[in-house]
PDB file of N, CA and C in Angstrom:
ATOM      1  N   GLN A   1     -15.082 -16.298  -0.697  1.00  0.00           N
ATOM      2  CA  GLN A   1     -16.552 -14.876   0.441  1.00  0.00           C
ATOM      3  C   GLN A   1     -14.929 -14.011  -0.176  1.00  0.00           C
ATOM      4  N   VAL A   2     -14.554 -13.085  -0.486  1.00  0.00           N
ATOM      5  CA  VAL A   2     -13.263 -11.983  -0.335  1.00  0.00           C
ATOM      6  C   VAL A   2     -13.419 -10.878   0.801  1.00  0.00           C
ATOM      7  N   ARG A   3     -12.145 -11.084   1.747  1.00  0.00           N
ATOM      8  CA  ARG A   3     -12.347 -10.375   2.421  1.00  0.00           C
ATOM      9  C   ARG A   3     -10.960  -9.015   1.845  1.00  0.00           C
ATOM     10  N   LEU A   4     -11.206  -8.289   2.693  1.00  0.00           N
ATOM     11  CA  LEU A   4     -10.081  -6.805   2.297  1.00  0.00           C
ATOM     12  C   LEU A   4     -10.208  -6.132   2.933  1.00  0.00           C
ATOM     13  N   VAL A   5      -9.083  -5.717   3.122  1.00  0.00           N
ATOM     14  CA  VAL A   5      -8.421  -5.047   5.029  1.00  0.00           C
ATOM     15  C   VAL A   5      -7.587  -4.189   3.453  1.00  0.00           C
ATOM     16  N   GLU A   6      -7.556  -2.705   4.239  1.00  0.00           N
ATOM     17  CA  GLU A   6      -7.818  -2.153   3.691  1.00  0.00           C
ATOM     18  C   GLU A   6      -5.395  -1.210   5.061  1.00  0.00           C
ATOM     19  N   SER A   7      -4.963  -0.390   4.467  1.00  0.00           N
ATOM     20  CA  SER A   7      -4.038   0.324   5.471  1.00  0.00           C
ATOM     21  C   SER A   7      -2.754   1.140   4.812  1.00  0.00           C
ATOM     22  N   GLY A   8      -2.505   2.124   5.732  1.00  0.00           N
ATOM     23  CA  GLY A   8      -1.066   3.010   5.059  1.00  0.00           C
ATOM     24  C   GLY A   8      -1.651   4.858   5.752  1.00  0.00           C
ATOM     25  N   GLY A   9      -3.187   4.558   5.674  1.00  0.00           N
ATOM     26  CA  GLY A   9      -3.633   5.440   6.246  1.00  0.00           C
ATOM     27  C   GLY A   9      -3.038   6.530   7.181  1.00  0.00           C
ATOM     28  N   GLY A  10      -3.758   8.044   7.423  1.00  0.00           N
ATOM     29  CA  GLY A  10      -2.501   8.373   8.923  1.00  0.00           C
ATOM     30  C   GLY A  10      -3.178  10.139   8.919  1.00  0.00           C
ATOM     31  N   TRP A  11      -2.098  11.256   9.424  1.00  0.00           N
ATOM     32  CA  TRP A  11      -2.335  12.098   9.038  1.00  0.00           C
ATOM     33  C   TRP A  11      -0.781  13.006   8.511  1.00  0.00           C
ATOM     34  N   VAL A  12      -1.281  13.858   7.176  1.00  0.00           N
ATOM     35  CA  VAL A  12      -0.055  14.370   7.084  1.00  0.00           C
ATOM     36  C   VAL A  12      -0.212  16.167   6.644  1.00  0.00           C
ATOM     37  N   GLN A  13       0.068  16.503   6.667  1.00  0.00           N
ATOM     38  CA  GLN A  13      -0.158  17.902   5.998  1.00  0.00           C
ATOM     39  C   GLN A  13       0.229  18.012   4.582  1.00  0.00           C
ATOM     40  N   ALA A  14      -0.414  19.145   4.249  1.00  0.00           N
ATOM     41  CA  ALA A  14      -1.583  19.526   3.113  1.00  0.00           C
ATOM     42  C   ALA A  14       0.098  19.383   2.610  1.00  0.00           C
ATOM     43  N   GLY A  15       0.181  19.095   0.601  1.00  0.00           N
ATOM     44  CA  GLY A  15       1.275  18.924   0.439  1.00  0.00           C
ATOM     45  C   GLY A  15       1.909  17.763   0.061  1.00  0.00           C
ATOM     46  N   GLY A  16       1.627  16.489   1.301  1.00  0.00           N
ATOM     47  CA  GLY A  16       2.086  15.371   2.053  1.00  0.00           C
ATOM     48  C   GLY A  16       1.798  14.485   0.677  1.00  0.00           C
ATOM     49  N   SER A  17       2.644  12.820   1.377  1.00  0.00           N
ATOM     50  CA  SER A  17       2.159  11.930   0.083  1.00  0.00           C
ATOM     51  C   SER A  17       2.133  10.912   1.091  1.00  0.00           C
ATOM     52  N   LEU A  18       0.983   9.639   1.030  1.00  0.00           N
ATOM     53  CA  LEU A  18       0.545   8.795   1.968  1.00  0.00           C
ATOM     54  C   LEU A  18       0.656   7.945   0.119  1.00  0.00           C
ATOM     55  N   ARG A  19       0.506   6.379   0.476  1.00  0.00           N
ATOM     56  CA  ARG A  19       0.691   5.486   0.143  1.00  0.00           C
ATOM     57  C   ARG A  19      -0.333   4.016   0.589  1.00  0.00           C
ATOM     58  N   LEU A  20      -1.309   3.590   0.474  1.00  0.00           N
ATOM     59  CA  LEU A  20      -2.679   3.111   0.517  1.00  0.00           C
ATOM     60  C   LEU A  20      -2.254   1.374   0.314  1.00  0.00           C
ATOM     61  N   SER A  21      -2.321   1.342   0.999  1.00  0.00           N
ATOM     62  CA  SER A  21      -2.391  -0.708   0.709  1.00  0.00           C
ATOM     63  C   SER A  21      -4.162  -1.288   1.262  1.00  0.00           C
ATOM     64  N   CYS A  22      -3.881  -2.901   0.123  1.00  0.00           N
ATOM     65  CA  CYS A  22      -5.629  -3.460   0.168  1.00  0.00           C
ATOM     66  C   CYS A  22      -4.958  -4.200  -0.378  1.00  0.00           C
ATOM     67  N   GLY A  23      -5.186  -5.726   1.128  1.00  0.00           N
ATOM     68  CA  GLY A  23      -5.135  -6.443   0.801  1.00  0.00           C
ATOM     69  C   GLY A  23      -6.769  -7.889   0.880  1.00  0.00           C
ATOM     70  N   ALA A  24      -6.705  -8.475  -0.270  1.00  0.00           N
ATOM     71  CA  ALA A  24      -7.337  -9.001  -0.805  1.00  0.00           C
ATOM     72  C   ALA A  24      -6.963 -10.598  -0.520  1.00  0.00           C
ATOM     73  N   SER A  25      -8.280 -11.486   0.445  1.00  0.00           N
ATOM     74  CA  SER A  25      -7.842 -12.995   0.321  1.00  0.00           C
ATOM     75  C   SER A  25      -9.827 -14.225  -0.949  1.00  0.00           C
ATOM     76  N   GLY A  26      -9.763 -14.541  -0.591  1.00  0.00           N
ATOM     77  CA  GLY A  26      -9.427 -15.203  -2.055  1.00  0.00           C
ATOM     78  C   GLY A  26      -9.423 -15.255  -3.430  1.00  0.00           C
ATOM     79  N   THR A  27      -9.993 -15.750  -4.451  1.00  0.00           N
ATOM     80  CA  THR A  27      -9.373 -16.404  -5.604  1.00  0.00           C
ATOM     81  C   THR A  27     -10.070 -15.156  -7.108  1.00  0.00           C
ATOM     82  N   LEU A  28     -10.905 -14.155  -6.005  1.00  0.00           N
ATOM     83  CA  LEU A  28     -11.722 -13.223  -7.283  1.00  0.00           C
ATOM     84  C   LEU A  28     -10.684 -12.083  -7.597  1.00  0.00           C
ATOM     85  N   PHE A  29     -10.972 -12.060  -6.075  1.00  0.00           N
ATOM     86  CA  PHE A  29      -9.654 -10.001  -6.761  1.00  0.00           C
ATOM     87  C   PHE A  29      -8.373 -10.501  -8.321  1.00  0.00           C
ATOM     88  N   SER A  30      -8.172 -11.389  -8.853  1.00  0.00           N
ATOM     89  CA  SER A  30      -7.239 -11.087  -9.733  1.00  0.00           C
ATOM     90  C   SER A  30      -8.093 -11.339 -11.378  1.00  0.00           C
ATOM     91  N   SER A  31      -9.519 -11.109 -10.795  1.00  0.00           N
ATOM     92  CA  SER A  31     -10.404 -11.188 -12.078  1.00  0.00           C
ATOM     93  C   SER A  31     -11.199 -10.870 -11.645  1.00  0.00           C
ATOM     94  N   SER A  32     -10.915 -10.072 -11.764  1.00  0.00           N
ATOM     95  CA  SER A  32     -11.400  -8.496 -11.016  1.00  0.00           C
ATOM     96  C   SER A  32     -11.491  -7.062 -10.889  1.00  0.00           C
ATOM     97  N   THR A  33     -11.682  -6.079 -11.575  1.00  0.00           N
ATOM     98  CA  THR A  33     -11.557  -4.751 -12.055  1.00  0.00           C
ATOM     99  C   THR A  33     -11.884  -4.165  -9.959  1.00  0.00           C
ATOM    100  N   MET A  34     -10.688  -3.260 -10.073  1.00  0.00           N
ATOM    101  CA  MET A  34     -10.710  -3.267  -7.980  1.00  0.00           C
ATOM    102  C   MET A  34     -10.804  -1.439  -8.332  1.00  0.00           C
ATOM    103  N   GLY A  35     -10.542  -0.998  -7.014  1.00  0.00           N
ATOM    104  CA  GLY A  35     -10.942   0.217  -7.278  1.00  0.00           C
ATOM    105  C   GLY A  35     -11.155   0.779  -5.564  1.00  0.00           C
ATOM    106  N   TRP A  36     -10.809   2.360  -5.627  1.00  0.00           N
ATOM    107  CA  TRP A  36     -10.438   2.705  -4.295  1.00  0.00           C
ATOM    108  C   TRP A  36     -11.499   3.678  -4.233  1.00  0.00           C
ATOM    109  N   TYR A  37     -12.339   3.824  -2.983  1.00  0.00           N
ATOM    110  CA  TYR A  37     -13.094   4.306  -2.598  1.00  0.00           C
ATOM    111  C   TYR A  37     -13.209   5.663  -1.096  1.00  0.00           C
ATOM    112  N   ARG A  38     -14.075   6.490  -1.587  1.00  0.00           N
ATOM    113  CA  ARG A  38     -13.697   7.271  -0.272  1.00  0.00           C
ATOM    114  C   ARG A  38     -14.892   7.866   0.549  1.00  0.00           C
ATOM    115  N   GLN A  39     -14.914   7.849   1.364  1.00  0.00           N
ATOM    116  CA  GLN A  39     -16.294   8.853   2.311  1.00  0.00           C
ATOM    117  C   GLN A  39     -15.654   9.597   2.902  1.00  0.00           C
ATOM    118  N   ALA A  40     -16.201  11.041   3.173  1.00  0.00           N
ATOM    119  CA  ALA A  40     -15.479  11.719   4.255  1.00  0.00           C
ATOM    120  C   ALA A  40     -16.990  12.254   4.589  1.00  0.00           C
ATOM    121  N   PRO A  41     -16.987  12.401   6.430  1.00  0.00           N
ATOM    122  CA  PRO A  41     -17.794  12.908   6.963  1.00  0.00           C
ATOM    123  C   PRO A  41     -18.503  14.099   6.369  1.00  0.00           C
ATOM    124  N   GLY A  42     -20.462  13.927   6.482  1.00  0.00           N
ATOM    125  CA  GLY A  42     -21.580  13.566   5.791  1.00  0.00           C
ATOM    126  C   GLY A  42     -21.484  14.041   4.568  1.00  0.00           C
ATOM    127  N   LYS A  43     -20.861  12.824   3.816  1.00  0.00           N
ATOM    128  CA  LYS A  43     -21.343  12.602   2.701  1.00  0.00           C
ATOM    129  C   LYS A  43     -21.123  11.223   1.650  1.00  0.00           C
ATOM    130  N   GLU A  44     -21.113  10.962   0.702  1.00  0.00           N
ATOM    131  CA  GLU A  44     -21.604   9.679   0.062  1.00  0.00           C
ATOM    132  C   GLU A  44     -20.112   9.359  -0.635  1.00  0.00           C
ATOM    133  N   ARG A  45     -19.859   8.174  -0.532  1.00  0.00           N
ATOM    134  CA  ARG A  45     -18.542   7.333  -0.561  1.00  0.00           C
ATOM    135  C   ARG A  45     -18.774   7.514  -2.302  1.00  0.00           C
ATOM    136  N   GLU A  46     -17.471   8.097  -2.658  1.00  0.00           N
ATOM    137  CA  GLU A  46     -17.613   7.935  -4.107  1.00  0.00           C
ATOM    138  C   GLU A  46     -15.440   7.737  -4.321  1.00  0.00           C
ATOM    139  N   LEU A  47     -16.326   7.083  -5.782  1.00  0.00           N
ATOM    140  CA  LEU A  47     -15.077   6.490  -6.598  1.00  0.00           C
ATOM    141  C   LEU A  47     -14.126   7.365  -6.380  1.00  0.00           C
ATOM    142  N   VAL A  48     -12.834   7.418  -6.644  1.00  0.00           N
ATOM    143  CA  VAL A  48     -11.779   7.961  -6.478  1.00  0.00           C
ATOM    144  C   VAL A  48     -11.084   7.147  -8.193  1.00  0.00           C
ATOM    145  N   ALA A  49     -11.401   6.546  -7.947  1.00  0.00           N
ATOM    146  CA  ALA A  49     -10.436   5.479  -8.687  1.00  0.00           C
ATOM    147  C   ALA A  49     -10.395   4.454  -9.318  1.00  0.00           C
ATOM    148  N   GLN A  50      -9.333   3.501  -9.828  1.00  0.00           N
ATOM    149  CA  GLN A  50      -9.997   1.589 -10.263  1.00  0.00           C
ATOM    150  C   GLN A  50      -8.829   1.651 -11.567  1.00  0.00           C
ATOM    151  N   ILE A  51      -8.954   0.340 -10.907  1.00  0.00           N
ATOM    152  CA  ILE A  51      -7.661   0.162 -11.738  1.00  0.00           C
ATOM    153  C   ILE A  51      -7.978  -1.543 -12.618  1.00  0.00           C
ATOM    154  N   SER A  52      -8.358  -1.676 -14.277  1.00  0.00           N
ATOM    155  CA  SER A  52      -8.956  -3.381 -14.948  1.00  0.00           C
ATOM    156  C   SER A  52      -7.675  -3.646 -14.862  1.00  0.00           C
ATOM    157  N   ILE A  53      -8.249  -5.186 -14.717  1.00  0.00           N
ATOM    158  CA  ILE A  53      -7.162  -6.486 -14.919  1.00  0.00           C
ATOM    159  C   ILE A  53      -6.332  -6.248 -15.525  1.00  0.00           C
ATOM    160  N   GLY A  54      -6.013  -5.728 -17.391  1.00  0.00           N
ATOM    161  CA  GLY A  54      -5.700  -5.391 -17.787  1.00  0.00           C
ATOM    162  C   GLY A  54      -4.469  -4.057 -17.549  1.00  0.00           C
ATOM    163  N   GLY A  55      -4.894  -3.377 -15.919  1.00  0.00           N
ATOM    164  CA  GLY A  55      -3.846  -2.542 -14.873  1.00  0.00           C
ATOM    165  C   GLY A  55      -4.345  -0.866 -16.252  1.00  0.00           C
ATOM    166  N   VAL A  56      -5.521  -1.115 -16.608  1.00  0.00           N
ATOM    167  CA  VAL A  56      -6.598   0.624 -17.372  1.00  0.00           C
ATOM    168  C   VAL A  56      -6.528   1.430 -16.035  1.00  0.00           C
ATOM    169  N   THR A  57      -6.585   2.243 -16.302  1.00  0.00           N
ATOM    170  CA  THR A  57      -6.645   3.700 -15.221  1.00  0.00           C
ATOM    171  C   THR A  57      -7.315   4.658 -14.890  1.00  0.00           C
ATOM    172  N   THR A  58      -8.616   4.430 -14.633  1.00  0.00           N
ATOM    173  CA  THR A  58      -9.106   5.903 -14.606  1.00  0.00           C
ATOM    174  C   THR A  58      -9.724   6.887 -12.729  1.00  0.00           C
ATOM    175  N   TYR A  59      -9.472   8.053 -12.914  1.00  0.00           N
ATOM    176  CA  TYR A  59      -9.289   9.063 -11.826  1.00  0.00           C
ATOM    177  C   TYR A  59     -10.380   9.671 -11.696  1.00  0.00           C
ATOM    178  N   LEU A  60     -11.108   9.884 -10.268  1.00  0.00           N
ATOM    179  CA  LEU A  60     -11.955  10.850 -10.614  1.00  0.00           C
ATOM    180  C   LEU A  60     -10.950  12.548 -10.295  1.00  0.00           C
ATOM    181  N   GLY A  61     -12.054  13.356 -11.489  1.00  0.00           N
ATOM    182  CA  GLY A  61     -11.063  14.465 -12.369  1.00  0.00           C
ATOM    183  C   GLY A  61     -10.852  15.420 -11.124  1.00  0.00           C
ATOM    184  N   SER A  62     -10.753  15.189 -10.117  1.00  0.00           N
ATOM    185  CA  SER A  62      -9.946  15.855  -8.381  1.00  0.00           C
ATOM    186  C   SER A  62      -8.375  15.517  -7.731  1.00  0.00           C
ATOM    187  N   VAL A  63      -8.191  14.094  -8.029  1.00  0.00           N
ATOM    188  CA  VAL A  63      -7.216  13.669  -8.326  1.00  0.00           C
ATOM    189  C   VAL A  63      -6.041  13.112  -8.861  1.00  0.00           C
ATOM    190  N   LYS A  64      -7.171  14.006 -10.352  1.00  0.00           N
ATOM    191  CA  LYS A  64      -6.408  13.135 -11.635  1.00  0.00           C
ATOM    192  C   LYS A  64      -5.098  14.006 -11.464  1.00  0.00           C
ATOM    193  N   GLY A  65      -3.455  12.973 -11.472  1.00  0.00           N
ATOM    194  CA  GLY A  65      -2.365  13.876 -12.192  1.00  0.00           C
ATOM    195  C   GLY A  65      -1.449  13.803 -10.524  1.00  0.00           C
ATOM    196  N   ARG A  66      -2.371  13.044  -9.144  1.00  0.00           N
ATOM    197  CA  ARG A  66      -1.701  13.163  -7.556  1.00  0.00           C
ATOM    198  C   ARG A  66      -1.873  11.778  -6.956  1.00  0.00           C
ATOM    199  N   PHE A  67      -2.629  11.058  -7.605  1.00  0.00           N
ATOM    200  CA  PHE A  67      -3.039  10.132  -6.783  1.00  0.00           C
ATOM    201  C   PHE A  67      -2.693   9.085  -8.500  1.00  0.00           C
ATOM    202  N   THR A  68      -2.657   7.799  -7.870  1.00  0.00           N
ATOM    203  CA  THR A  68      -1.899   6.563  -9.108  1.00  0.00           C
ATOM    204  C   THR A  68      -2.752   5.310  -8.230  1.00  0.00           C
ATOM    205  N   ILE A  69      -2.736   4.458  -9.432  1.00  0.00           N
ATOM    206  CA  ILE A  69      -4.002   3.607  -8.612  1.00  0.00           C
ATOM    207  C   ILE A  69      -2.656   1.793  -9.288  1.00  0.00           C
ATOM    208  N   SER A  70      -2.775   1.111  -8.513  1.00  0.00           N
ATOM    209  CA  SER A  70      -1.383   0.033  -9.033  1.00  0.00           C
ATOM    210  C   SER A  70      -1.820  -1.414  -8.327  1.00  0.00           C
ATOM    211  N   ARG A  71      -2.074  -2.166  -9.265  1.00  0.00           N
ATOM    212  CA  ARG A  71      -1.959  -3.672  -8.626  1.00  0.00           C
ATOM    213  C   ARG A  71      -1.196  -4.790  -8.021  1.00  0.00           C
ATOM    214  N   ASP A  72      -0.698  -6.088  -7.638  1.00  0.00           N
ATOM    215  CA  ASP A  72      -0.280  -6.818  -7.548  1.00  0.00           C
ATOM    216  C   ASP A  72      -0.978  -7.912  -7.585  1.00  0.00           C
ATOM    217  N   ASN A  73      -1.392  -9.228  -8.914  1.00  0.00           N
ATOM    218  CA  ASN A  73      -2.037  -9.709  -8.426  1.00  0.00           C
ATOM    219  C   ASN A  73      -2.011 -10.894  -8.078  1.00  0.00           C
ATOM    220  N   ALA A  74      -0.105 -10.888  -8.444  1.00  0.00           N
ATOM    221  CA  ALA A  74       0.661 -11.795  -7.912  1.00  0.00           C
ATOM    222  C   ALA A  74       0.290 -12.159  -6.135  1.00  0.00           C
ATOM    223  N   LYS A  75       0.298 -11.141  -5.784  1.00  0.00           N
ATOM    224  CA  LYS A  75       0.142 -10.517  -4.162  1.00  0.00           C
ATOM    225  C   LYS A  75      -1.233 -10.394  -3.513  1.00  0.00           C
ATOM    226  N   ASN A  76      -2.060 -10.433  -4.655  1.00  0.00           N
ATOM    227  CA  ASN A  76      -3.736  -9.978  -4.536  1.00  0.00           C
ATOM    228  C   ASN A  76      -3.721  -8.493  -3.591  1.00  0.00           C
ATOM    229  N   THR A  77      -2.774  -7.574  -4.690  1.00  0.00           N
ATOM    230  CA  THR A  77      -3.112  -6.348  -3.392  1.00  0.00           C
ATOM    231  C   THR A  77      -3.215  -4.976  -4.673  1.00  0.00           C
ATOM    232  N   VAL A  78      -4.298  -3.923  -3.744  1.00  0.00           N
ATOM    233  CA  VAL A  78      -3.907  -2.833  -4.470  1.00  0.00           C
ATOM    234  C   VAL A  78      -3.608  -1.864  -3.606  1.00  0.00           C
ATOM    235  N   SER A  79      -2.998  -0.889  -4.547  1.00  0.00           N
ATOM    236  CA  SER A  79      -2.635   0.707  -4.082  1.00  0.00           C
ATOM    237  C   SER A  79      -2.840   1.114  -4.550  1.00  0.00           C
ATOM    238  N   LEU A  80      -3.077   2.268  -3.719  1.00  0.00           N
ATOM    239  CA  LEU A  80      -3.181   4.230  -4.054  1.00  0.00           C
ATOM    240  C   LEU A  80      -1.775   5.023  -3.820  1.00  0.00           C
ATOM    241  N   GLN A  81      -1.360   5.265  -4.030  1.00  0.00           N
ATOM    242  CA  GLN A  81      -0.538   6.468  -4.245  1.00  0.00           C
ATOM    243  C   GLN A  81      -1.041   7.680  -4.148  1.00  0.00           C
ATOM    244  N   MET A  82      -1.049   8.804  -3.336  1.00  0.00           N
ATOM    245  CA  MET A  82      -2.105   9.724  -3.010  1.00  0.00           C
ATOM    246  C   MET A  82      -0.414  11.147  -2.385  1.00  0.00           C
ATOM    247  N   SER A  83      -0.278  11.900  -4.143  1.00  0.00           N
ATOM    248  CA  SER A  83       1.024  12.746  -3.453  1.00  0.00           C
ATOM    249  C   SER A  83       0.256  14.228  -3.250  1.00  0.00           C
ATOM    250  N   SER A  84       0.836  15.129  -3.231  1.00  0.00           N
ATOM    251  CA  SER A  84      -0.240  17.211  -3.076  1.00  0.00           C
ATOM    252  C   SER A  84      -1.192  16.699  -2.008  1.00  0.00           C
ATOM    253  N   LEU A  85      -1.009  16.095  -1.172  1.00  0.00           N
ATOM    254  CA  LEU A  85      -2.349  16.069  -0.855  1.00  0.00           C
ATOM    255  C   LEU A  85      -3.624  17.442  -0.540  1.00  0.00           C
ATOM    256  N   LYS A  86      -4.207  17.458  -0.551  1.00  0.00           N
ATOM    257  CA  LYS A  86      -5.466  18.073  -0.345  1.00  0.00           C
ATOM    258  C   LYS A  86      -5.975  18.399   1.123  1.00  0.00           C
ATOM    259  N   PRO A  87      -6.187  19.132   2.568  1.00  0.00           N
ATOM    260  CA  PRO A  87      -7.425  19.341   3.448  1.00  0.00           C
ATOM    261  C   PRO A  87      -8.278  18.611   3.182  1.00  0.00           C
ATOM    262  N   GLU A  88      -9.059  18.427   1.071  1.00  0.00           N
ATOM    263  CA  GLU A  88     -10.252  18.064   0.857  1.00  0.00           C
ATOM    264  C   GLU A  88     -10.378  16.513   0.601  1.00  0.00           C
ATOM    265  N   ASP A  89      -9.191  16.230   0.477  1.00  0.00           N
ATOM    266  CA  ASP A  89      -8.859  14.199   0.379  1.00  0.00           C
ATOM    267  C   ASP A  89      -9.243  13.773   1.811  1.00  0.00           C
ATOM    268  N   THR A  90      -9.292  14.829   3.152  1.00  0.00           N
ATOM    269  CA  THR A  90      -9.811  13.764   3.602  1.00  0.00           C
ATOM    270  C   THR A  90     -10.992  12.886   4.364  1.00  0.00           C
ATOM    271  N   ALA A  91     -10.704  11.955   4.014  1.00  0.00           N
ATOM    272  CA  ALA A  91     -11.698  10.591   4.713  1.00  0.00           C
ATOM    273  C   ALA A  91     -11.208   9.181   4.780  1.00  0.00           C
ATOM    274  N   VAL A  92     -11.736   8.687   4.803  1.00  0.00           N
ATOM    275  CA  VAL A  92     -11.892   6.802   5.148  1.00  0.00           C
ATOM    276  C   VAL A  92     -11.356   7.120   3.766  1.00  0.00           C
ATOM    277  N   TYR A  93     -10.939   6.001   3.500  1.00  0.00           N
ATOM    278  CA  TYR A  93     -10.321   5.531   2.176  1.00  0.00           C
ATOM    279  C   TYR A  93     -10.583   3.744   1.983  1.00  0.00           C
ATOM    280  N   TYR A  94     -11.318   3.797   0.459  1.00  0.00           N
ATOM    281  CA  TYR A  94     -12.053   1.634   1.074  1.00  0.00           C
ATOM    282  C   TYR A  94     -11.334   1.309   0.119  1.00  0.00           C
ATOM    283  N   CYS A  95     -11.067   0.054  -0.334  1.00  0.00           N
ATOM    284  CA  CYS A  95     -11.213  -0.765  -2.215  1.00  0.00           C
ATOM    285  C   CYS A  95     -12.375  -1.278  -2.013  1.00  0.00           C
ATOM    286  N   ASN A  96     -12.858  -1.755  -3.493  1.00  0.00           N
ATOM    287  CA  ASN A  96     -13.953  -2.503  -3.156  1.00  0.00           C
ATOM    288  C   ASN A  96     -14.149  -2.505  -5.296  1.00  0.00           C
ATOM    289  N   ARG A  97     -14.697  -3.720  -5.259  1.00  0.00           N
ATOM    290  CA  ARG A  97     -14.875  -3.565  -6.940  1.00  0.00           C
ATOM    291  C   ARG A  97     -15.845  -2.428  -7.066  1.00  0.00           C
ATOM    292  N   PRO A  98     -15.614  -1.690  -8.641  1.00  0.00           N
ATOM    293  CA  PRO A  98     -16.636  -1.126  -9.355  1.00  0.00           C
ATOM    294  C   PRO A  98     -17.314  -1.461 -10.336  1.00  0.00           C
ATOM    295  N   PRO A  99     -18.818  -1.609  -9.743  1.00  0.00           N
ATOM    296  CA  PRO A  99     -19.267  -1.079  -8.602  1.00  0.00           C
ATOM    297  C   PRO A  99     -19.583  -2.077  -6.920  1.00  0.00           C
ATOM    298  N   PRO A 100     -19.300  -1.942  -6.378  1.00  0.00           N
ATOM    299  CA  PRO A 100     -19.099  -2.838  -5.292  1.00  0.00           C
ATOM    300  C   PRO A 100     -19.665  -3.189  -4.775  1.00  0.00           C
ATOM    301  N   SER A 101     -19.180  -5.285  -5.058  1.00  0.00           N
ATOM    302  CA  SER A 101     -19.945  -6.384  -4.609  1.00  0.00           C
ATOM    303  C   SER A 101     -19.018  -7.014  -3.320  1.00  0.00           C
ATOM    304  N   PHE A 102     -18.168  -6.793  -3.191  1.00  0.00           N
ATOM    305  CA  PHE A 102     -17.630  -7.165  -1.607  1.00  0.00           C
ATOM    306  C   PHE A 102     -17.577  -6.529  -0.434  1.00  0.00           C
ATOM    307  N   PRO A 103     -17.468  -7.431   0.095  1.00  0.00           N
ATOM    308  CA  PRO A 103     -18.380  -6.642   1.856  1.00  0.00           C
ATOM    309  C   PRO A 103     -17.430  -6.155   2.103  1.00  0.00           C
ATOM    310  N   TRP A 104     -17.486  -4.789   2.621  1.00  0.00           N
ATOM    311  CA  TRP A 104     -16.541  -3.970   2.987  1.00  0.00           C
ATOM    312  C   TRP A 104     -15.873  -4.283   3.802  1.00  0.00           C
ATOM    313  N   GLY A 105     -14.665  -4.099   3.481  1.00  0.00           N
ATOM    314  CA  GLY A 105     -13.153  -3.658   4.659  1.00  0.00           C
ATOM    315  C   GLY A 105     -14.074  -2.162   6.020  1.00  0.00           C
ATOM    316  N   GLN A 106     -12.897  -1.798   6.482  1.00  0.00           N
ATOM    317  CA  GLN A 106     -13.089  -1.149   7.531  1.00  0.00           C
ATOM    318  C   GLN A 106     -12.692  -0.144   7.618  1.00  0.00           C
ATOM    319  N   GLY A 107     -11.765  -0.208   5.935  1.00  0.00           N
ATOM    320  CA  GLY A 107     -11.297   1.427   5.809  1.00  0.00           C
ATOM    321  C   GLY A 107      -9.963   1.545   6.445  1.00  0.00           C
ATOM    322  N   THR A 108      -9.552   3.166   5.774  1.00  0.00           N
ATOM    323  CA  THR A 108      -8.093   3.028   7.076  1.00  0.00           C
ATOM    324  C   THR A 108      -8.126   5.202   6.409  1.00  0.00           C
ATOM    325  N   GLN A 109      -8.197   5.218   7.520  1.00  0.00           N
ATOM    326  CA  GLN A 109      -8.395   7.260   7.827  1.00  0.00           C
ATOM    327  C   GLN A 109      -7.210   8.014   6.811  1.00  0.00           C
ATOM    328  N   VAL A 110      -8.358   9.023   6.258  1.00  0.00           N
ATOM    329  CA  VAL A 110      -6.120  10.438   5.659  1.00  0.00           C
ATOM    330  C   VAL A 110      -7.120  11.528   6.875  1.00  0.00           C
ATOM    331  N   THR A 111      -5.873  11.298   7.319  1.00  0.00           N
ATOM    332  CA  THR A 111      -6.295  13.362   7.520  1.00  0.00           C
ATOM    333  C   THR A 111      -5.119  14.107   6.750  1.00  0.00           C
ATOM    334  N   VAL A 112      -5.549  15.317   6.102  1.00  0.00           N
ATOM    335  CA  VAL A 112      -4.766  16.414   5.425  1.00  0.00           C
ATOM    336  C   VAL A 112      -5.635  17.399   6.022  1.00  0.00           C
ATOM    337  N   SER A 113      -4.122  17.734   6.462  1.00  0.00           N
ATOM    338  CA  SER A 113      -4.268  19.426   7.553  1.00  0.00           C
ATOM    339  C   SER A 113      -3.286  20.332   7.221  1.00  0.00           C
ATOM    340  N   SER A 114      -4.306  21.961   6.411  1.00  0.00           N
ATOM    341  CA  SER A 114      -3.888  22.636   6.382  1.00  0.00           C
ATOM    342  C   SER A 114      -2.930  23.103   6.910  1.00  0.00           C
TER     343      SER A 114
END
């Protein structure tokens, strides 16, 4: 059973940067495409970025050019570098497979003030 633990969120002013990290237990991580999701208050959870086993990345249009997803299979981690943050990026961020099939972690809150 894979356990996901997200960290790195916080409060930042618009234009700032944050780096999120997701650690995964279990052996399935290194053989899985992984993604970062976010859920803003009153909205559905959405896939923000994903990275394949080989490192191919795709992004939600609204974050393209501002967010960078990366992974370290040796450490079972996937990261999300977020720059030029906007208030509309405020959400709880989660990692999981796309489509999600692992139990959800607790997420990490990102708050961007204007």
